[in-house]
Amino acid sequence: FLSGCANKINNFDLSDSKFTSNNVGVNVEMDYYTKGILEFKLIAEEIQELEIPVEQNIFPKGITVFVYNNNLDTVARISADFAIQNKAKKLVELQKNVLLISEEKQELSTELLFWDIDKKIIYTDDFVTLNIDNDIIMGNGFLTNQSSPVYSMSNINATIHK
């Protein structure tokens, strides 16, 4: 699936000659299977496949990903305005207006989120806001398993009760 790694969106000037783009796709919808079971679906307005300097996919207009359990129920939805998939590391980096919504309707928002496909974890050390039922929790750092409602937050700065 997707994987990528960069510190800032402006690290990539795709018109620079050091980047080689072999394929470009528009209005893309991709299903990803593990051992014959649908694991997630990715929807993107545009995808650019790069081989140099690192084999990766760039999603300059953002992505939406639906994560499924073994019963094909949607357990999470992840969206961002920009994403990079580093194929070798099997790591997805999501940037700008990142939103993770669980099946329990818990919402996490941040500006930077990583998704390790092999380890099936989603994490960040950046500032996050988590909306849960009647609470808003703010902190720096978040970690969860992609198919579990259990999560960990670090450095909680504030909890607001609605």
mmCIF file of C-alpha atoms in Angstrom:
data_model
loop_
_atom_site.group_PDB
_atom_site.id
_atom_site.type_symbol
_atom_site.label_atom_id
_atom_site.label_comp_id
_atom_site.label_asym_id
_atom_site.label_seq_id
_atom_site.Cartn_x
_atom_site.Cartn_y
_atom_site.Cartn_z
ATOM 1 C CA PHE A 1 0.000 0.000 0.000
ATOM 2 C CA LEU A 2 1.163 3.510 0.651
ATOM 3 C CA SER A 3 4.316 4.445 2.402
ATOM 4 C CA GLY A 4 6.404 7.572 2.644
ATOM 5 C CA CYS A 5 8.594 9.743 4.698
ATOM 6 C CA ALA A 6 9.356 13.450 4.567
ATOM 7 C CA ASN A 7 9.382 16.289 7.030
ATOM 8 C CA LYS A 8 7.450 18.901 5.115
ATOM 9 C CA ILE A 9 5.328 19.034 1.997
ATOM 10 C CA ASN A 10 7.638 21.572 0.375
ATOM 11 C CA ASN A 11 10.487 19.034 0.538
ATOM 12 C CA PHE A 12 9.164 17.718 -2.763
ATOM 13 C CA ASP A 13 9.437 19.844 -5.875
ATOM 14 C CA LEU A 14 8.116 17.310 -8.354
ATOM 15 C CA SER A 15 9.289 19.417 -11.290
ATOM 16 C CA ASP A 16 12.896 19.006 -10.092
ATOM 17 C CA SER A 17 14.901 16.805 -12.458
ATOM 18 C CA LYS A 18 16.185 14.610 -9.600
ATOM 19 C CA PHE A 19 12.684 13.132 -9.267
ATOM 20 C CA THR A 20 11.641 10.654 -11.929
ATOM 21 C CA SER A 21 7.892 10.126 -12.289
ATOM 22 C CA ASN A 22 6.981 7.064 -14.303
ATOM 23 C CA ASN A 23 3.236 7.029 -13.860
ATOM 24 C CA VAL A 24 0.491 9.453 -12.965
ATOM 25 C CA GLY A 25 -3.079 8.452 -12.206
ATOM 26 C CA VAL A 26 -6.225 10.488 -11.633
ATOM 27 C CA ASN A 27 -9.397 9.565 -9.745
ATOM 28 C CA VAL A 28 -7.743 6.445 -8.331
ATOM 29 C CA GLU A 29 -9.441 3.817 -6.179
ATOM 30 C CA MET A 30 -7.274 0.925 -4.945
ATOM 31 C CA ASP A 31 -8.185 -2.079 -2.801
ATOM 32 C CA TYR A 32 -5.469 -3.705 -0.688
ATOM 33 C CA TYR A 33 -5.689 -7.344 0.360
ATOM 34 C CA THR A 34 -3.736 -9.379 2.895
ATOM 35 C CA LYS A 35 -4.024 -13.147 2.532
ATOM 36 C CA GLY A 36 -7.086 -12.685 0.345
ATOM 37 C CA ILE A 37 -8.922 -10.419 2.807
ATOM 38 C CA LEU A 38 -9.704 -6.780 2.003
ATOM 39 C CA GLU A 39 -7.683 -4.721 4.472
ATOM 40 C CA PHE A 40 -8.249 -1.187 3.196
ATOM 41 C CA LYS A 41 -9.412 0.911 0.263
ATOM 42 C CA LEU A 42 -7.579 4.027 -0.886
ATOM 43 C CA ILE A 43 -9.237 6.810 -2.858
ATOM 44 C CA ALA A 44 -7.190 9.653 -4.346
ATOM 45 C CA GLU A 45 -7.762 12.406 -6.880
ATOM 46 C CA GLU A 46 -4.165 12.054 -8.111
ATOM 47 C CA ILE A 47 -1.228 9.690 -7.624
ATOM 48 C CA GLN A 48 2.338 10.186 -8.877
ATOM 49 C CA GLU A 49 4.632 7.173 -8.820
ATOM 50 C CA LEU A 50 8.303 8.032 -8.300
ATOM 51 C CA GLU A 51 11.294 5.716 -8.517
ATOM 52 C CA ILE A 52 14.164 8.142 -7.869
ATOM 53 C CA PRO A 53 15.440 9.055 -5.311
ATOM 54 C CA VAL A 54 13.189 6.557 -3.439
ATOM 55 C CA GLU A 55 10.432 4.326 -4.803
ATOM 56 C CA GLN A 56 7.280 6.016 -3.558
ATOM 57 C CA ASN A 57 3.820 7.232 -4.391
ATOM 58 C CA ILE A 58 2.937 10.879 -3.888
ATOM 59 C CA PHE A 59 -0.672 11.971 -3.405
ATOM 60 C CA PRO A 60 -0.447 15.745 -3.958
ATOM 61 C CA LYS A 61 -4.219 16.283 -3.744
ATOM 62 C CA GLY A 62 -4.744 14.106 -0.691
ATOM 63 C CA ILE A 63 -6.211 10.706 0.085
ATOM 64 C CA THR A 64 -9.042 8.990 1.888
ATOM 65 C CA VAL A 65 -8.477 5.484 3.246
ATOM 66 C CA PHE A 66 -11.121 3.115 4.606
ATOM 67 C CA VAL A 67 -9.767 0.406 6.943
ATOM 68 C CA TYR A 68 -11.741 -2.838 7.275
ATOM 69 C CA ASN A 69 -11.883 -5.685 9.773
ATOM 70 C CA ASN A 70 -12.189 -9.387 8.827
ATOM 71 C CA ASN A 71 -15.990 -9.003 8.551
ATOM 72 C CA LEU A 72 -15.466 -6.162 6.026
ATOM 73 C CA ASP A 73 -16.866 -3.603 8.464
ATOM 74 C CA THR A 74 -15.269 -0.162 8.201
ATOM 75 C CA VAL A 75 -13.280 0.267 11.423
ATOM 76 C CA ALA A 76 -11.603 3.576 10.535
ATOM 77 C CA ARG A 77 -11.431 6.328 7.946
ATOM 78 C CA ILE A 78 -8.262 8.350 7.444
ATOM 79 C CA SER A 79 -8.027 11.440 5.257
ATOM 80 C CA ALA A 80 -5.345 14.042 4.558
ATOM 81 C CA ASP A 81 -4.612 16.815 2.074
ATOM 82 C CA PHE A 82 -1.222 15.301 1.126
ATOM 83 C CA ALA A 83 0.374 11.874 1.499
ATOM 84 C CA ILE A 84 3.543 9.966 0.662
ATOM 85 C CA GLN A 85 3.860 6.198 0.462
ATOM 86 C CA ASN A 86 7.420 4.932 0.867
ATOM 87 C CA LYS A 87 7.169 1.492 -0.730
ATOM 88 C CA ALA A 88 10.411 0.084 0.707
ATOM 89 C CA LYS A 89 9.605 1.061 4.294
ATOM 90 C CA LYS A 90 5.873 0.328 3.868
ATOM 91 C CA LEU A 91 5.217 3.599 5.640
ATOM 92 C CA VAL A 92 2.569 6.178 4.814
ATOM 93 C CA GLU A 93 3.077 9.774 5.852
ATOM 94 C CA LEU A 94 -0.085 11.865 5.962
ATOM 95 C CA GLN A 95 0.177 15.660 6.096
ATOM 96 C CA LYS A 96 -2.101 18.687 6.362
ATOM 97 C CA ASN A 97 -5.590 18.436 7.824
ATOM 98 C CA VAL A 98 -5.198 14.808 8.824
ATOM 99 C CA LEU A 99 -8.373 13.275 10.211
ATOM 100 C CA LEU A 100 -8.745 9.774 11.653
ATOM 101 C CA ILE A 101 -12.292 8.658 12.487
ATOM 102 C CA SER A 102 -12.855 5.351 14.269
ATOM 103 C CA GLU A 103 -15.935 3.159 14.031
ATOM 104 C CA GLU A 104 -16.863 4.492 17.495
ATOM 105 C CA LYS A 105 -16.967 7.984 15.904
ATOM 106 C CA GLN A 106 -13.892 9.134 17.815
ATOM 107 C CA GLU A 107 -12.073 11.797 15.802
ATOM 108 C CA LEU A 108 -8.355 12.519 15.861
ATOM 109 C CA SER A 109 -7.049 15.576 14.028
ATOM 110 C CA THR A 110 -3.418 16.546 13.475
ATOM 111 C CA GLU A 111 -1.091 17.918 10.819
ATOM 112 C CA LEU A 112 1.218 14.879 10.621
ATOM 113 C CA LEU A 113 0.428 11.182 11.038
ATOM 114 C CA PHE A 114 2.335 8.018 10.128
ATOM 115 C CA TRP A 115 0.874 4.633 9.234
ATOM 116 C CA ASP A 116 3.221 1.638 9.391
ATOM 117 C CA ILE A 117 1.574 -0.933 7.127
ATOM 118 C CA ASP A 118 3.592 -3.966 8.308
ATOM 119 C CA LYS A 119 3.235 -3.220 12.020
ATOM 120 C CA LYS A 120 -0.378 -2.059 11.491
ATOM 121 C CA ILE A 121 0.150 0.962 13.730
ATOM 122 C CA ILE A 122 -0.784 4.614 13.335
ATOM 123 C CA TYR A 123 1.260 7.202 15.224
ATOM 124 C CA THR A 124 2.572 10.746 15.550
ATOM 125 C CA ASP A 125 4.646 12.819 17.946
ATOM 126 C CA ASP A 126 2.951 16.017 16.756
ATOM 127 C CA PHE A 127 0.106 17.950 18.385
ATOM 128 C CA VAL A 128 -3.213 16.077 18.245
ATOM 129 C CA THR A 129 -6.805 16.797 19.170
ATOM 130 C CA LEU A 130 -9.014 13.825 20.035
ATOM 131 C CA ASN A 131 -12.798 14.180 20.229
ATOM 132 C CA ILE A 132 -14.366 11.395 22.271
ATOM 133 C CA ASP A 133 -18.031 11.521 23.260
ATOM 134 C CA ASN A 134 -18.224 14.573 25.516
ATOM 135 C CA ASP A 135 -14.494 15.227 25.825
ATOM 136 C CA ILE A 136 -11.830 16.958 23.762
ATOM 137 C CA ILE A 137 -8.298 15.843 24.620
ATOM 138 C CA MET A 138 -5.235 17.699 23.343
ATOM 139 C CA GLY A 139 -1.660 16.501 23.502
ATOM 140 C CA ASN A 140 1.563 15.751 21.680
ATOM 141 C CA GLY A 141 1.805 12.139 20.555
ATOM 142 C CA PHE A 142 -0.604 9.376 19.609
ATOM 143 C CA LEU A 143 -0.316 5.626 18.987
ATOM 144 C CA THR A 144 -2.901 3.000 18.027
ATOM 145 C CA ASN A 145 -3.266 -0.321 16.242
ATOM 146 C CA GLN A 146 -5.089 0.232 12.944
ATOM 147 C CA SER A 147 -7.862 -2.243 13.831
ATOM 148 C CA SER A 148 -8.205 -1.622 17.576
ATOM 149 C CA PRO A 149 -10.167 1.032 19.472
ATOM 150 C CA VAL A 150 -7.386 1.122 22.095
ATOM 151 C CA TYR A 151 -4.975 4.056 21.807
ATOM 152 C CA SER A 152 -2.284 5.867 23.732
ATOM 153 C CA MET A 153 -1.751 9.630 23.947
ATOM 154 C CA SER A 154 1.390 11.326 25.223
ATOM 155 C CA ASN A 155 1.985 14.691 26.842
ATOM 156 C CA ILE A 156 -1.677 15.570 27.339
ATOM 157 C CA ASN A 157 -1.972 19.361 27.488
ATOM 158 C CA ALA A 158 -5.683 19.775 28.092
ATOM 159 C CA THR A 159 -8.949 17.935 28.520
ATOM 160 C CA ILE A 160 -12.155 19.834 27.842
ATOM 161 C CA HIS A 161 -15.503 18.436 28.945
ATOM 162 C CA LYS A 162 -18.323 19.504 26.640
#
